[in-house]
Structure formats: structure tokens, C-alpha cells
């Protein structure tokens, strides 16, 4: 996994997710269910990366257990796939920690990550704005994907990330 575009803001334990955690609704097609299983397998990998590389303690949000009063697909944009918290100063020296505690600033930062298997020209905007909608409450919002199909798609994603302060994380499962 490598961080491609940082969010506009400054730069644990990982929980495991198995394919058994994915429950497809009866009206979903096999293709959609398979895509969901592929996406859900990425959560544990991404959580391990966030913990090891950035000290972010994260949890997976299971939207299927969330209250839904908005009908079918009502929770689709309600929750990000992964929510995390950064606590600056965990590895700081005592003097730096004391100086920091005297400063009037937030001590923890919330991170949201929307995970997708692949981004294409037809899905990049919806996926991006799904991630951007979480930036209203999160200090940092990211869109993570294993693949960006097409040079135009990557260019559009780069522009959107730059304009809206949302980061992109390229997931490389084999690394």
C-alpha cells in the first residue's frame, strides 16, 4: 500500500475482516456480491497499513448493522468503510509532549476511508464524493482503491483530490 495524494491536512491495532462478514442482500446480483467480498477483504490490509505506517487506530464500520430509515441503499453514503483516530505525540519526548499540551489545539484527529476495488471513468466521481462527504466530520478523508482504470480517470481523481482536500490511497495487495 502506498499513499498517493496526501489530504490537505497534516499527515494501533488492525481488526481482521473475512469474506464471511459479507452478507449479500437477495436482490443483489452475483457480480455485485463478488465485488463486495473483494472490497471487504481489503479492509484488514488497509487497517494494518494505517496502524503500521501512520499510527492510526481504526475500525471497520458495518453499515449493515446500522439503523436504516431511509429505504434501500439509505446507508450507502451514511458511513465510511473505515474510521480511524490519530493521536499525535504518541512517540514524542516528554518535553515536546509538555509543550504540546500547553497549546490550544485538538489532540486527536479523526480519519475516514472509503474503500473501492477499482475506480473507472464511470465510478470515479460517485466514489470520490462518497469519500468527500465524510470530510464534513473527519479531519482527514481518503479514498482507497486497488486500481484506477484509465489515464483520464487518474487525472480526474488527482484534480478532485487537489480541489477538495481528500487523499487517495493506492492499495497494492501483493505488497
mmCIF file of C-alpha atoms in Angstrom:
data_model
loop_
_atom_site.group_PDB
_atom_site.id
_atom_site.type_symbol
_atom_site.label_atom_id
_atom_site.label_comp_id
_atom_site.label_asym_id
_atom_site.label_seq_id
_atom_site.Cartn_x
_atom_site.Cartn_y
_atom_site.Cartn_z
ATOM 1 C CA UNK A 1 0.000 0.000 0.000
ATOM 2 C CA UNK A 2 1.290 3.446 -0.799
ATOM 3 C CA UNK A 3 -0.103 6.877 -0.113
ATOM 4 C CA UNK A 4 -0.592 8.616 -3.473
ATOM 5 C CA UNK A 5 -2.022 12.054 -2.700
ATOM 6 C CA UNK A 6 -1.995 13.458 0.831
ATOM 7 C CA UNK A 7 -5.070 15.186 2.164
ATOM 8 C CA UNK A 8 -4.830 18.924 2.729
ATOM 9 C CA UNK A 9 -4.367 18.457 6.499
ATOM 10 C CA UNK A 10 -1.086 17.202 8.125
ATOM 11 C CA UNK A 11 -0.126 13.528 7.989
ATOM 12 C CA UNK A 12 -2.902 0.688 16.733
ATOM 13 C CA UNK A 13 -4.407 -2.176 16.043
ATOM 14 C CA UNK A 14 -5.927 -3.584 12.895
ATOM 15 C CA UNK A 15 -9.012 -5.717 13.011
ATOM 16 C CA UNK A 16 -9.447 -8.642 10.664
ATOM 17 C CA UNK A 17 -12.298 -8.965 8.210
ATOM 18 C CA UNK A 18 -13.115 -12.164 6.433
ATOM 19 C CA UNK A 19 -15.268 -12.866 3.426
ATOM 20 C CA UNK A 20 -17.736 -14.470 5.844
ATOM 21 C CA UNK A 21 -18.552 -10.984 7.196
ATOM 22 C CA UNK A 22 -20.098 -10.039 3.846
ATOM 23 C CA UNK A 23 -23.815 -10.704 3.552
ATOM 24 C CA UNK A 24 -25.358 -10.005 0.174
ATOM 25 C CA UNK A 25 -28.991 -8.916 0.015
ATOM 26 C CA UNK A 26 -31.184 -11.268 -2.040
ATOM 27 C CA UNK A 27 -31.826 -8.613 -4.697
ATOM 28 C CA UNK A 28 -28.104 -8.115 -5.380
ATOM 29 C CA UNK A 29 -26.618 -9.816 -8.368
ATOM 30 C CA UNK A 30 -23.737 -12.276 -8.039
ATOM 31 C CA UNK A 31 -21.398 -9.733 -9.647
ATOM 32 C CA UNK A 32 -22.202 -7.075 -7.049
ATOM 33 C CA UNK A 33 -21.873 -9.587 -4.205
ATOM 34 C CA UNK A 34 -18.490 -10.766 -5.532
ATOM 35 C CA UNK A 35 -17.300 -7.159 -5.806
ATOM 36 C CA UNK A 36 -18.378 -6.512 -2.206
ATOM 37 C CA UNK A 37 -16.469 -9.565 -0.991
ATOM 38 C CA UNK A 38 -13.351 -8.342 -2.820
ATOM 39 C CA UNK A 39 -13.753 -4.906 -1.232
ATOM 40 C CA UNK A 40 -14.313 -6.294 2.257
ATOM 41 C CA UNK A 41 -11.110 -8.374 2.006
ATOM 42 C CA UNK A 42 -9.161 -5.115 1.627
ATOM 43 C CA UNK A 43 -10.292 -3.689 4.976
ATOM 44 C CA UNK A 44 -7.894 -5.675 7.188
ATOM 45 C CA UNK A 45 -4.970 -4.966 4.862
ATOM 46 C CA UNK A 46 -5.717 -1.253 4.833
ATOM 47 C CA UNK A 47 -6.186 -1.129 8.613
ATOM 48 C CA UNK A 48 -2.799 -2.798 9.132
ATOM 49 C CA UNK A 49 -1.202 -0.217 6.809
ATOM 50 C CA UNK A 50 -2.829 2.703 8.647
ATOM 51 C CA UNK A 51 -1.618 1.368 12.018
ATOM 52 C CA UNK A 52 1.934 0.496 10.960
ATOM 53 C CA UNK A 53 2.696 3.449 8.697
ATOM 54 C CA UNK A 54 0.706 6.275 10.282
ATOM 55 C CA UNK A 55 -0.122 5.201 13.848
ATOM 56 C CA UNK A 56 -3.848 5.336 13.104
ATOM 57 C CA UNK A 57 -6.053 3.100 15.215
ATOM 58 C CA UNK A 58 -9.003 2.142 13.022
ATOM 59 C CA UNK A 59 -12.232 0.164 12.961
ATOM 60 C CA UNK A 60 -14.415 -1.101 10.163
ATOM 61 C CA UNK A 61 -17.928 0.297 10.009
ATOM 62 C CA UNK A 62 -20.518 -2.366 9.298
ATOM 63 C CA UNK A 63 -23.286 -0.394 7.604
ATOM 64 C CA UNK A 64 -25.486 -3.495 7.558
ATOM 65 C CA UNK A 65 -25.897 -3.259 11.349
ATOM 66 C CA UNK A 66 -26.702 0.453 11.285
ATOM 67 C CA UNK A 67 -30.240 1.726 11.706
ATOM 68 C CA UNK A 68 -31.781 2.479 8.315
ATOM 69 C CA UNK A 69 -34.908 4.559 8.000
ATOM 70 C CA UNK A 70 -34.107 5.853 4.531
ATOM 71 C CA UNK A 71 -35.076 2.809 2.485
ATOM 72 C CA UNK A 72 -32.980 0.681 0.183
ATOM 73 C CA UNK A 73 -29.393 1.957 -0.085
ATOM 74 C CA UNK A 74 -30.197 4.523 2.630
ATOM 75 C CA UNK A 75 -26.932 3.832 4.452
ATOM 76 C CA UNK A 76 -24.821 3.866 1.316
ATOM 77 C CA UNK A 77 -23.346 7.314 1.947
ATOM 78 C CA UNK A 78 -24.047 7.429 5.667
ATOM 79 C CA UNK A 79 -20.858 5.726 6.891
ATOM 80 C CA UNK A 80 -17.321 5.369 5.556
ATOM 81 C CA UNK A 81 -15.877 1.861 5.318
ATOM 82 C CA UNK A 82 -13.133 2.549 7.883
ATOM 83 C CA UNK A 83 -12.918 5.149 10.650
ATOM 84 C CA UNK A 84 -9.673 5.848 12.436
ATOM 85 C CA UNK A 85 -8.115 8.101 15.026
ATOM 86 C CA UNK A 86 -4.642 9.616 15.053
ATOM 87 C CA UNK A 87 -3.244 10.675 18.382
ATOM 88 C CA UNK A 88 -0.301 12.970 17.763
ATOM 89 C CA UNK A 89 2.556 12.734 20.207
ATOM 90 C CA UNK A 90 2.415 9.042 20.998
ATOM 91 C CA UNK A 91 6.158 8.709 20.343
ATOM 92 C CA UNK A 92 7.175 12.219 21.397
ATOM 93 C CA UNK A 93 9.747 13.061 24.066
ATOM 94 C CA UNK A 94 8.357 14.345 27.388
ATOM 95 C CA UNK A 95 9.450 17.958 26.757
ATOM 96 C CA UNK A 96 7.691 18.064 23.378
ATOM 97 C CA UNK A 97 4.559 16.492 24.884
ATOM 98 C CA UNK A 98 4.514 19.130 27.683
ATOM 99 C CA UNK A 99 4.853 21.979 25.170
ATOM 100 C CA UNK A 100 2.103 20.492 23.039
ATOM 101 C CA UNK A 101 -0.272 20.164 25.988
ATOM 102 C CA UNK A 102 0.044 23.910 26.612
ATOM 103 C CA UNK A 103 -1.118 24.687 23.074
ATOM 104 C CA UNK A 104 -4.856 25.205 22.473
ATOM 105 C CA UNK A 105 -5.406 22.643 19.736
ATOM 106 C CA UNK A 106 -7.193 19.389 19.112
ATOM 107 C CA UNK A 107 -5.280 16.431 20.420
ATOM 108 C CA UNK A 108 -6.775 13.691 18.257
ATOM 109 C CA UNK A 109 -7.703 13.663 14.577
ATOM 110 C CA UNK A 110 -10.440 11.586 13.004
ATOM 111 C CA UNK A 111 -9.796 9.821 9.705
ATOM 112 C CA UNK A 112 -12.343 8.333 7.299
ATOM 113 C CA UNK A 113 -11.550 5.948 4.456
ATOM 114 C CA UNK A 114 -13.877 4.899 1.655
ATOM 115 C CA UNK A 115 -12.609 1.681 0.055
ATOM 116 C CA UNK A 116 -13.237 0.632 -3.556
ATOM 117 C CA UNK A 117 -11.835 -2.274 -5.545
ATOM 118 C CA UNK A 118 -11.448 -0.254 -8.750
ATOM 119 C CA UNK A 119 -12.139 3.262 -9.966
ATOM 120 C CA UNK A 120 -13.276 3.762 -13.548
ATOM 121 C CA UNK A 121 -14.342 6.763 -15.600
ATOM 122 C CA UNK A 122 -17.977 5.957 -14.760
ATOM 123 C CA UNK A 123 -17.457 5.457 -10.999
ATOM 124 C CA UNK A 124 -14.702 7.878 -10.003
ATOM 125 C CA UNK A 125 -16.928 10.878 -9.230
ATOM 126 C CA UNK A 126 -19.514 8.992 -7.186
ATOM 127 C CA UNK A 127 -16.784 7.157 -5.262
ATOM 128 C CA UNK A 128 -14.841 10.370 -4.710
ATOM 129 C CA UNK A 129 -17.806 12.354 -3.440
ATOM 130 C CA UNK A 130 -18.815 9.476 -1.208
ATOM 131 C CA UNK A 131 -15.372 9.865 0.418
ATOM 132 C CA UNK A 132 -15.627 13.671 0.371
ATOM 133 C CA UNK A 133 -18.975 13.601 2.188
ATOM 134 C CA UNK A 134 -17.120 12.229 5.216
ATOM 135 C CA UNK A 135 -14.773 15.218 5.272
ATOM 136 C CA UNK A 136 -17.578 17.206 6.908
ATOM 137 C CA UNK A 137 -16.866 15.469 10.244
ATOM 138 C CA UNK A 138 -13.423 13.895 9.723
ATOM 139 C CA UNK A 139 -10.173 15.817 9.937
ATOM 140 C CA UNK A 140 -8.909 13.722 7.026
ATOM 141 C CA UNK A 141 -10.851 11.851 4.367
ATOM 142 C CA UNK A 142 -9.374 9.313 1.978
ATOM 143 C CA UNK A 143 -10.498 7.272 -0.997
ATOM 144 C CA UNK A 144 -8.628 3.969 -1.307
ATOM 145 C CA UNK A 145 -8.631 1.634 -4.314
ATOM 146 C CA UNK A 146 -6.590 -1.210 -5.762
ATOM 147 C CA UNK A 147 -6.871 0.044 -9.321
ATOM 148 C CA UNK A 148 -7.544 3.224 -11.276
ATOM 149 C CA UNK A 149 -8.565 2.253 -14.801
ATOM 150 C CA UNK A 150 -7.586 4.756 -17.460
ATOM 151 C CA UNK A 151 -5.249 7.732 -17.600
ATOM 152 C CA UNK A 152 -8.210 10.148 -17.767
ATOM 153 C CA UNK A 153 -9.638 8.585 -14.596
ATOM 154 C CA UNK A 154 -6.353 9.079 -12.740
ATOM 155 C CA UNK A 155 -6.135 12.670 -13.970
ATOM 156 C CA UNK A 156 -9.693 13.423 -12.826
ATOM 157 C CA UNK A 157 -9.033 11.788 -9.445
ATOM 158 C CA UNK A 158 -5.878 13.863 -8.964
ATOM 159 C CA UNK A 159 -7.759 17.091 -9.751
ATOM 160 C CA UNK A 160 -10.652 16.196 -7.428
ATOM 161 C CA UNK A 161 -8.267 15.313 -4.585
ATOM 162 C CA UNK A 162 -6.394 18.598 -5.018
ATOM 163 C CA UNK A 163 -9.549 20.712 -5.163
ATOM 164 C CA UNK A 164 -11.351 19.143 -2.201
ATOM 165 C CA UNK A 165 -8.506 18.162 0.148
ATOM 166 C CA UNK A 166 -9.292 14.446 0.040
ATOM 167 C CA UNK A 167 -6.424 11.964 -0.098
ATOM 168 C CA UNK A 168 -6.066 8.925 -2.304
ATOM 169 C CA UNK A 169 -4.503 5.677 -1.097
ATOM 170 C CA UNK A 170 -3.371 3.195 -3.755
ATOM 171 C CA UNK A 171 -3.780 -0.310 -2.332
ATOM 172 C CA UNK A 172 -1.305 -2.869 -3.615
ATOM 173 C CA UNK A 173 -2.464 -6.153 -2.030
ATOM 174 C CA UNK A 174 0.652 -8.067 -3.078
ATOM 175 C CA UNK A 175 2.889 -5.642 -1.135
#
